[in-house]
Tab-separated table of C-alpha atoms (C1' of nucleotides) in Angstrom:
chain	number	residue	atom	x	y	z
A	1210	UNK	CA	0.329	-0.042	0.265
A	1211	UNK	CA	1.509	3.258	-0.606
A	1212	UNK	CA	1.950	6.079	2.293
A	1213	UNK	CA	-0.626	8.411	2.692
A	1214	UNK	CA	1.880	10.865	1.334
A	1215	UNK	CA	1.679	9.276	-1.692
A	1216	UNK	CA	-0.793	8.485	-1.950
A	1217	UNK	CA	-2.123	11.766	-1.312
A	1218	UNK	CA	-0.389	12.874	-4.518
A	1219	UNK	CA	-2.098	9.295	-6.631
A	1220	UNK	CA	-5.293	11.337	-5.595
A	1221	UNK	CA	-4.679	14.522	-6.584
A	1222	UNK	CA	-3.162	13.089	-9.575
A	1223	UNK	CA	-6.618	10.646	-10.069
A	1224	UNK	CA	-8.776	14.182	-9.773
A	1225	UNK	CA	-6.894	15.944	-12.167
A	1226	UNK	CA	-6.965	13.520	-14.787
A	1227	UNK	CA	-10.880	12.976	-15.219
A	1228	UNK	CA	-12.771	15.459	-13.997
A	1229	UNK	CA	-15.514	12.866	-11.623
A	1230	UNK	CA	-15.087	10.426	-9.698
A	1231	UNK	CA	-17.245	8.071	-7.837
A	1232	UNK	CA	-15.842	7.715	-3.825
A	1233	UNK	CA	-15.662	3.627	-4.646
A	1234	UNK	CA	-14.130	4.164	-7.995
A	1235	UNK	CA	-11.211	6.113	-6.200
A	1236	UNK	CA	-11.186	4.120	-3.271
A	1237	UNK	CA	-10.819	0.840	-5.929
A	1238	UNK	CA	-8.151	2.928	-8.137
A	1239	UNK	CA	-5.685	3.274	-4.367
A	1240	UNK	CA	-6.399	-0.311	-3.233
A	1241	UNK	CA	-8.193	1.386	-0.086
A	1242	UNK	CA	-11.645	2.020	1.878
A	1243	UNK	CA	-14.167	4.538	0.855
A	1244	UNK	CA	-13.237	5.364	5.069
A	1245	UNK	CA	-9.667	6.250	4.406
A	1246	UNK	CA	-10.674	8.097	1.244
A	1247	UNK	CA	-12.462	10.907	2.686
A	1248	UNK	CA	-9.366	10.786	5.016
A	1249	UNK	CA	-7.437	11.814	2.770
A	1250	UNK	CA	-10.021	14.372	0.861
A	1251	UNK	CA	-10.588	15.753	3.950
A	1252	UNK	CA	-6.679	16.531	4.218
A	1253	UNK	CA	-6.385	17.901	0.415
A	1254	UNK	CA	-9.116	20.554	1.087
A	1255	UNK	CA	-7.021	21.353	4.231
A	1256	UNK	CA	-4.430	21.734	2.052
A	1257	UNK	CA	-6.090	24.118	-0.050
A	1258	UNK	CA	-7.834	22.185	-3.317
A	1259	UNK	CA	-11.017	23.147	-3.705
A	1260	UNK	CA	-11.846	18.735	-3.976
A	1261	UNK	CA	-16.536	18.897	-4.544
A	1262	UNK	CA	-18.406	16.280	-3.455
A	1263	UNK	CA	-21.974	15.252	-4.640
A	1264	UNK	CA	-24.526	13.180	-2.605
A	1265	UNK	CA	-26.854	10.553	-4.614
A	1266	UNK	CA	-27.186	8.379	-7.313
A	1267	UNK	CA	-24.351	10.107	-9.055
A	1268	UNK	CA	-22.610	11.499	-6.335
A	1269	UNK	CA	-18.625	11.509	-6.022
A	1270	UNK	CA	-15.671	14.260	-6.251
A	1271	UNK	CA	-14.652	16.633	-8.299
A	1272	UNK	CA	-11.536	18.910	-7.777
A	1273	UNK	CA	-13.506	22.501	-8.502
A	1274	UNK	CA	-11.453	25.370	-10.284
A	1275	UNK	CA	-9.500	26.592	-8.012
A	1276	UNK	CA	-8.727	30.813	-7.540
A	1277	UNK	CA	-4.552	29.310	-8.496
A	1278	UNK	CA	-3.721	26.596	-10.868
A	1279	UNK	CA	-2.833	23.579	-8.456
A	1280	UNK	CA	0.472	21.954	-8.848
A	1281	UNK	CA	0.153	19.568	-11.873
A	1282	UNK	CA	1.674	16.169	-11.997
A	1283	UNK	CA	2.655	15.088	-15.050
A	1284	UNK	CA	4.535	11.057	-15.496
A	1285	UNK	CA	7.300	11.414	-18.460
A	1286	UNK	CA	5.099	10.597	-20.751
A	1287	UNK	CA	3.140	13.556	-20.852
A	1288	UNK	CA	5.808	16.024	-19.480
A	1289	UNK	CA	6.433	15.471	-23.188
A	1290	UNK	CA	3.865	15.169	-25.010
A	1291	UNK	CA	2.840	19.233	-23.226
A	1292	UNK	CA	6.614	19.857	-24.057
A	1293	UNK	CA	5.731	18.741	-28.249
A	1294	UNK	CA	2.406	20.426	-27.541
A	1295	UNK	CA	3.211	23.823	-26.352
A	1296	UNK	CA	6.666	23.843	-29.365
A	1297	UNK	CA	4.100	23.343	-31.635
A	1298	UNK	CA	1.809	26.203	-30.666
A	1299	UNK	CA	4.849	28.525	-30.555
A	1300	UNK	CA	4.696	28.393	-34.615
A	1301	UNK	CA	0.796	30.064	-34.341
A	1302	UNK	CA	-1.347	26.683	-34.790
A	1303	UNK	CA	-3.427	27.875	-32.039
A	1304	UNK	CA	-3.748	31.965	-32.538
A	1305	UNK	CA	-2.978	34.526	-29.844
A	1306	UNK	CA	-0.921	31.405	-27.903
A	1307	UNK	CA	2.310	31.999	-29.108
A	1308	UNK	CA	3.871	34.923	-26.560
A	1309	UNK	CA	2.181	32.453	-23.632
A	1310	UNK	CA	2.919	28.892	-25.362
A	1311	UNK	CA	6.018	30.508	-25.142
A	1312	UNK	CA	6.672	31.398	-21.330
A	1313	UNK	CA	4.799	28.351	-20.728
A	1314	UNK	CA	7.522	26.095	-22.507
A	1315	UNK	CA	10.153	28.018	-21.081
A	1316	UNK	CA	8.953	27.104	-17.111
A	1317	UNK	CA	8.256	23.373	-17.842
A	1318	UNK	CA	12.035	22.988	-18.764
A	1319	UNK	CA	12.801	25.612	-15.775
A	1320	UNK	CA	11.370	21.939	-13.644
A	1321	UNK	CA	12.277	19.557	-16.092
A	1322	UNK	CA	14.296	16.149	-14.640
A	1323	UNK	CA	17.942	16.167	-16.086
A	1324	UNK	CA	16.458	12.729	-17.858
A	1325	UNK	CA	13.349	13.902	-19.731
A	1326	UNK	CA	15.293	17.435	-20.948
A	1327	UNK	CA	17.659	15.247	-23.138
A	1328	UNK	CA	14.437	13.606	-24.939
A	1329	UNK	CA	13.240	17.280	-25.278
A	1330	UNK	CA	15.556	18.155	-26.609
A	1331	UNK	CA	15.792	15.587	-28.899
A	1332	UNK	CA	12.169	15.691	-29.771
A	1333	UNK	CA	12.251	19.413	-30.695
A	1334	UNK	CA	15.310	19.078	-32.490
A	1335	UNK	CA	13.244	16.926	-34.838
A	1336	UNK	CA	10.044	18.417	-35.073
A	1337	UNK	CA	10.140	21.856	-36.789
A	1338	UNK	CA	7.384	23.060	-36.769
A	1339	UNK	CA	6.501	25.330	-40.250
A	1340	UNK	CA	3.587	27.239	-39.152
A	1341	UNK	CA	-0.134	27.535	-39.670
A	1342	UNK	CA	-1.277	26.132	-42.761
A	1343	UNK	CA	-5.062	26.297	-42.209
A	1344	UNK	CA	-7.161	28.683	-40.724
A	1345	UNK	CA	-5.986	29.469	-37.001
A	1346	UNK	CA	-8.483	28.838	-33.815
A	1347	UNK	CA	-8.915	31.202	-31.246
A	1348	UNK	CA	-7.248	29.482	-27.637
A	1349	UNK	CA	-10.261	30.372	-25.673
A	1350	UNK	CA	-12.273	28.503	-27.728
A	1351	UNK	CA	-10.352	25.019	-27.842
A	1352	UNK	CA	-10.406	25.140	-24.146
A	1353	UNK	CA	-13.727	25.854	-23.906
A	1354	UNK	CA	-14.348	22.608	-26.530
A	1355	UNK	CA	-11.703	20.327	-24.825
A	1356	UNK	CA	-13.505	21.572	-21.681
A	1357	UNK	CA	-16.648	19.821	-22.214
A	1358	UNK	CA	-15.450	17.314	-24.099
A	1359	UNK	CA	-13.241	16.261	-20.566
A	1360	UNK	CA	-16.178	16.707	-18.506
A	1361	UNK	CA	-19.649	15.086	-20.813
A	1362	UNK	CA	-21.419	19.137	-20.522
A	1363	UNK	CA	-23.025	19.166	-23.776
A	1364	UNK	CA	-22.794	21.951	-25.611
A	1365	UNK	CA	-25.032	24.575	-28.199
A	1366	UNK	CA	-23.535	27.042	-31.176
A	1367	UNK	CA	-23.925	28.265	-33.939
A	1368	UNK	CA	-22.071	26.513	-36.958
A	1369	UNK	CA	-21.654	27.389	-40.460
A	1370	UNK	CA	-21.293	24.506	-42.980
A	1371	UNK	CA	-19.263	24.325	-46.213
A	1372	UNK	CA	-21.194	26.452	-48.346
A	1373	UNK	CA	-21.798	28.820	-45.797
A	1374	UNK	CA	-25.502	28.111	-44.381
A	1375	UNK	CA	-25.876	29.186	-40.494
A	1376	UNK	CA	-27.716	26.650	-38.397
A	1377	UNK	CA	-27.778	26.534	-34.604
A	1378	UNK	CA	-26.706	23.340	-33.181
A	1379	UNK	CA	-26.585	20.650	-29.411
A	1380	UNK	CA	-24.462	18.387	-28.781
A	1381	UNK	CA	-22.753	16.119	-26.668
A	1382	UNK	CA	-19.067	16.531	-27.796
A	1383	UNK	CA	-17.302	13.719	-28.267
A	1384	UNK	CA	-13.202	14.447	-28.640
A	1385	UNK	CA	-11.030	17.328	-30.181
A	1386	UNK	CA	-9.253	15.847	-33.098
A	1387	UNK	CA	-6.190	17.890	-35.008
A	1388	UNK	CA	-4.849	17.025	-38.779
A	1389	UNK	CA	-2.322	18.930	-39.241
A	1390	UNK	CA	-4.136	22.369	-40.799
A	1391	UNK	CA	-7.458	21.811	-38.991
A	1392	UNK	CA	-8.928	21.249	-35.794
A	1393	UNK	CA	-12.311	19.399	-35.256
A	1394	UNK	CA	-15.163	18.055	-33.284
A	1395	UNK	CA	-16.128	15.222	-32.813
A	1396	UNK	CA	-19.978	14.654	-31.394
A	1397	UNK	CA	-23.002	13.453	-31.105
A	1398	UNK	CA	-25.525	15.961	-32.645
A	1399	UNK	CA	-28.826	15.531	-30.438
A	1400	UNK	CA	-31.335	16.818	-33.077
A	1401	UNK	CA	-29.871	15.283	-35.850
A	1402	UNK	CA	-29.407	12.258	-33.786
A	1403	UNK	CA	-26.564	11.230	-35.411
A	1404	UNK	CA	-22.522	11.265	-34.927
A	1405	UNK	CA	-20.905	14.754	-37.198
A	1406	UNK	CA	-18.427	16.328	-37.252
A	1407	UNK	CA	-18.194	19.635	-36.346
A	1408	UNK	CA	-14.601	22.842	-38.233
A	1409	UNK	CA	-13.720	24.447	-35.012
A	1410	UNK	CA	-13.051	27.276	-36.972
A	1411	UNK	CA	-16.700	27.606	-38.665
A	1412	UNK	CA	-18.210	27.778	-34.933
A	1413	UNK	CA	-19.313	30.880	-34.231
A	1414	UNK	CA	-19.275	33.311	-31.975
A	1415	UNK	CA	-18.715	31.465	-28.179
A	1416	UNK	CA	-20.121	28.181	-27.071
A	1417	UNK	CA	-22.551	27.796	-24.464
A	1418	UNK	CA	-22.196	24.644	-22.205
A	1419	UNK	CA	-25.450	22.785	-21.228
A	1420	UNK	CA	-26.001	20.454	-19.051
A	1421	UNK	CA	-24.392	17.008	-18.258
A	1422	UNK	CA	-24.512	13.359	-20.404
A	1423	UNK	CA	-23.530	9.626	-20.697
A	1424	UNK	CA	-21.335	9.167	-22.912
A	1425	UNK	CA	-21.938	7.060	-26.257
A	1426	UNK	CA	-19.278	5.413	-27.951
A	1427	UNK	CA	-18.021	6.185	-31.218
A	1428	UNK	CA	-18.793	3.657	-33.924
A	1429	UNK	CA	-15.529	1.808	-34.742
A	1430	UNK	CA	-14.415	2.804	-31.325
A	1431	UNK	CA	-11.589	5.057	-32.759
A	1432	UNK	CA	-11.935	9.110	-32.508
A	1433	UNK	CA	-9.640	9.907	-34.791
A	1434	UNK	CA	-10.154	7.731	-36.955
A	1435	UNK	CA	-14.229	8.441	-37.452
A	1436	UNK	CA	-12.945	11.885	-38.360
A	1437	UNK	CA	-10.760	11.047	-40.912
A	1438	UNK	CA	-13.120	9.000	-42.773
A	1439	UNK	CA	-15.627	12.208	-42.425
A	1440	UNK	CA	-13.154	14.650	-44.439
A	1441	UNK	CA	-11.547	12.775	-46.566
A	1442	UNK	CA	-14.607	11.259	-47.959
A	1443	UNK	CA	-17.847	11.696	-46.749
A	1444	UNK	CA	-18.127	15.784	-47.869
A	1445	UNK	CA	-17.186	14.956	-51.205
A	1446	UNK	CA	-20.143	14.238	-54.635
A	1447	UNK	CA	-17.628	11.335	-55.613
A	1448	UNK	CA	-16.877	8.680	-53.125
A	1449	UNK	CA	-14.118	6.238	-54.634
A	1450	UNK	CA	-12.065	2.736	-53.628
A	1451	UNK	CA	-8.636	1.888	-55.068
A	1452	UNK	CA	-6.862	-0.674	-55.288
A	1453	UNK	CA	-2.986	0.721	-55.147
A	1454	UNK	CA	0.321	-1.884	-55.662
A	1455	UNK	CA	2.752	-1.330	-53.038
A	1456	UNK	CA	3.327	-1.098	-49.231
A	1457	UNK	CA	0.597	0.357	-46.764
A	1458	UNK	CA	3.727	2.853	-45.243
A	1459	UNK	CA	4.653	4.246	-47.971
A	1460	UNK	CA	1.236	4.919	-49.027
A	1461	UNK	CA	0.810	6.782	-45.640
A	1462	UNK	CA	4.382	8.694	-46.380
A	1463	UNK	CA	2.198	10.766	-49.713
A	1464	UNK	CA	-1.694	10.174	-48.340
A	1465	UNK	CA	-1.819	12.266	-45.474
A	1466	UNK	CA	-5.642	10.655	-43.094
A	1467	UNK	CA	-7.950	14.242	-43.455
A	1468	UNK	CA	-6.602	13.201	-47.624
A	1469	UNK	CA	-7.573	9.614	-47.732
A	1470	UNK	CA	-8.406	6.091	-45.658
A	1471	UNK	CA	-5.612	3.412	-46.053
A	1472	UNK	CA	-6.291	0.485	-45.437
A	1473	UNK	CA	-3.703	-2.520	-44.997
A	1474	UNK	CA	-4.800	-5.350	-48.022
A	1475	UNK	CA	-1.237	-7.951	-47.996
A	1476	UNK	CA	2.658	-6.503	-47.723
A	1477	UNK	CA	2.748	-4.980	-51.828
A	1478	UNK	CA	-1.043	-3.391	-51.474
A	1479	UNK	CA	-3.433	-1.815	-49.654
A	1480	UNK	CA	-6.527	-0.369	-49.831
A	1481	UNK	CA	-7.723	3.294	-50.517
A	1482	UNK	CA	-10.654	5.317	-49.227
A	1483	UNK	CA	-10.785	8.737	-50.596
A	1484	UNK	CA	-12.881	11.911	-52.371
A	1485	UNK	CA	-13.472	14.824	-54.405
A	1486	UNK	CA	-15.785	16.584	-55.928
A	1487	UNK	CA	-15.463	15.578	-59.487
A	1488	UNK	CA	-14.455	12.264	-61.140
A	1489	UNK	CA	-11.440	13.881	-63.626
A	1490	UNK	CA	-9.747	15.832	-60.296
A	1491	UNK	CA	-9.310	12.262	-58.815
A	1492	UNK	CA	-8.575	10.726	-61.771
A	1493	UNK	CA	-5.485	13.134	-62.254
A	1494	UNK	CA	-4.501	12.601	-58.707
A	1495	UNK	CA	-4.217	9.362	-58.697
A	1496	UNK	CA	-1.225	9.650	-62.126
A	1497	UNK	CA	0.293	11.865	-60.005
A	1498	UNK	CA	0.837	8.747	-56.919
A	1499	UNK	CA	3.674	7.258	-58.622
A	1500	UNK	CA	2.528	4.120	-58.075
A	1501	UNK	CA	-0.144	1.736	-60.073
A	1502	UNK	CA	-3.802	1.151	-59.154
A	1503	UNK	CA	-6.707	0.057	-59.956
A	1504	UNK	CA	-10.286	1.799	-59.552
A	1505	UNK	CA	-12.320	-0.636	-57.246
A	1506	UNK	CA	-15.468	1.385	-57.902
A	1507	UNK	CA	-17.200	3.956	-58.842
A	1508	UNK	CA	-17.795	2.664	-63.029
A	1509	UNK	CA	-17.435	6.272	-64.002
A	1510	UNK	CA	-14.983	6.542	-62.195
A	1511	UNK	CA	-12.955	3.841	-65.076
A	1512	UNK	CA	-13.663	6.080	-67.526
A	1513	UNK	CA	-12.420	9.329	-66.209
A	1514	UNK	CA	-9.022	7.397	-65.676
A	1515	UNK	CA	-9.346	5.291	-69.345
A	1516	UNK	CA	-10.179	9.212	-70.845
A	1517	UNK	CA	-6.603	10.738	-69.277
A	1518	UNK	CA	-4.439	7.435	-69.626
A	1519	UNK	CA	-5.876	8.374	-73.347
A	1520	UNK	CA	-5.201	12.050	-73.696
A	1521	UNK	CA	-1.153	11.727	-71.608
A	1522	UNK	CA	-1.115	8.333	-74.947
A	1523	UNK	CA	-1.583	10.819	-77.219
A	1524	UNK	CA	0.453	13.364	-75.673
A	1525	UNK	CA	3.655	12.290	-75.301
A	1526	UNK	CA	3.190	11.062	-79.549
A	1527	UNK	CA	2.368	14.433	-80.627
A	1528	UNK	CA	5.422	16.238	-82.903
A	1529	UNK	CA	7.282	19.105	-80.895
A	1530	UNK	CA	6.211	22.439	-81.512
A	1531	UNK	CA	7.202	24.083	-84.077
A	1532	UNK	CA	7.593	27.711	-82.024
A	1533	UNK	CA	10.753	26.915	-80.213
A	1534	UNK	CA	12.870	30.180	-80.949
A	1535	UNK	CA	16.936	29.969	-80.414
A	1536	UNK	CA	16.379	32.002	-77.175
A	1537	UNK	CA	14.721	29.095	-75.583
A	1538	UNK	CA	16.705	26.478	-77.540
A	1539	UNK	CA	20.239	28.133	-75.962
A	1540	UNK	CA	18.253	28.382	-72.355
A	1541	UNK	CA	17.304	24.589	-72.726
A	1542	UNK	CA	20.865	23.332	-74.134
A	1543	UNK	CA	22.122	24.834	-70.246
A	1544	UNK	CA	19.831	23.255	-68.117
B	357	DT	C1'	-53.468	8.634	-22.866
B	358	DC	C1'	-50.300	11.437	-20.681
B	359	DT	C1'	-48.600	14.498	-16.768
B	360	DG	C1'	-47.762	15.976	-12.479
B	361	DC	C1'	-46.993	15.389	-7.794
B	362	DG	C1'	-46.276	12.482	-3.175
B	363	DT	C1'	-44.082	8.903	-1.577
B	364	DA	C1'	-40.235	4.630	-0.969
B	365	DA	C1'	-36.437	2.870	-1.970
B	366	DA	C1'	-31.629	2.712	-3.683
B	367	DT	C1'	-27.177	5.028	-3.124
B	368	DT	C1'	-23.742	8.195	-2.159
B	369	DA	C1'	-21.048	11.518	1.082
B	370	DC	C1'	-20.461	12.589	5.763
B	371	DG	C1'	-19.564	12.814	10.469
B	372	DA	C1'	-18.193	10.027	14.828
B	373	DC	C1'	-16.575	6.966	17.964
B	374	DC	C1'	-13.512	2.665	18.387
B	375	DA	C1'	-10.625	-1.318	17.479
B	376	DA	C1'	-6.176	-2.806	15.561
C	687	DT	C1'	-3.457	5.900	10.701
C	688	DT	C1'	-6.345	2.962	8.668
C	689	DG	C1'	-10.782	0.280	8.538
C	690	DG	C1'	-14.894	-1.171	10.507
C	691	DT	C1'	-19.955	0.656	11.610
C	692	DC	C1'	-23.870	3.407	11.981
C	693	DG	C1'	-26.521	6.998	11.636
C	694	DT	C1'	-27.524	10.917	9.177
C	695	DA	C1'	-28.614	14.253	5.194
C	696	DA	C1'	-28.964	14.503	0.064
C	697	DT	C1'	-29.822	12.850	-4.242
C	698	DT	C1'	-31.776	10.043	-8.110
C	699	DT	C1'	-34.959	6.758	-10.010
C	700	DA	C1'	-39.474	3.967	-9.555
C	701	DC	C1'	-43.540	3.373	-8.928
C	702	DG	C1'	-48.376	4.992	-7.624
C	703	DC	C1'	-52.656	7.470	-8.070
C	704	DA	C1'	-55.204	11.404	-9.256
C	705	DG	C1'	-56.756	14.812	-12.464
C	706	DA	C1'	-57.231	16.316	-17.065
DNA sequence: TCTGCGTAAATTACGACCAA
DNA sequence: TTGGTCGTAATTTACGCAGA
């Protein structure tokens, strides 16, 4: 069994890791009785930690917001993750966070153990952000959405879809997913009774937090995979399945999750599920992949790929234009 | 049949007390 | 310091009943 001090720190870490804990669950995690948990909660309160409790069927404990941020307890992996996240935030992916991220990163490095400093240094050397590729998102909005996801609290907000049509949404937020260029919110839409993926930069105004909800299981169990599919295939008029004659790892380097979903078939082939607005555009992009492929569906795409192949073949057989002057010939010779 | 109200049961936190 | 027991308080849920 842990000694009292260690158990208090462990209890504090548990309360920080999740918003709400039933007393019995805390007792099981700490391997003590509920009575001891209550004593430890009292100790935390006497030390100034605002631990709130509630009775009844849904009773339990939660760490409330105090006047100051309490000491956070991070294990090695969590400290690395925070460090990397702050490093990326300094690149301006989230609007208005650059200076704050730099200050926080400096504080974190100051208290970091030596063994972690080396790992962080290596990690930062390997990750060189180029800056925000997509629209920036106000960090206050990200913090509010993440808090609602963690606290299992409903959200209401205005939303503008791809065509700019405005609507009012009432959702049960599940997870935030970043694709590198954009942030997305995966949530259960209470009005439409279905899962929806929202681009966070399209949320209008400040989301309003509502009552708590019981968590649902994401289809497939993986929020990131669900969002990947939602943004890479579903929004497009043309959806296709392509058999790529190349190893999955090689294709993953070329096709990010926000572009298409890849699935391993065997060591030398994989399947791509992808979307586009027009068949012509998809045929062009498939040709640019630089690997052999077969269109599994739809049939219309097969016709467009065949047409593109004929045009490229004909172009290769055409004689070069006769209008090239001496100057251009000279430049070509030097190249 | 639906809605609102009152009541009982179940569940959980809390405090006091005692023993190891 | 910890675990166990007991009584109390608070809250939610289930159920029955009356009225529209």
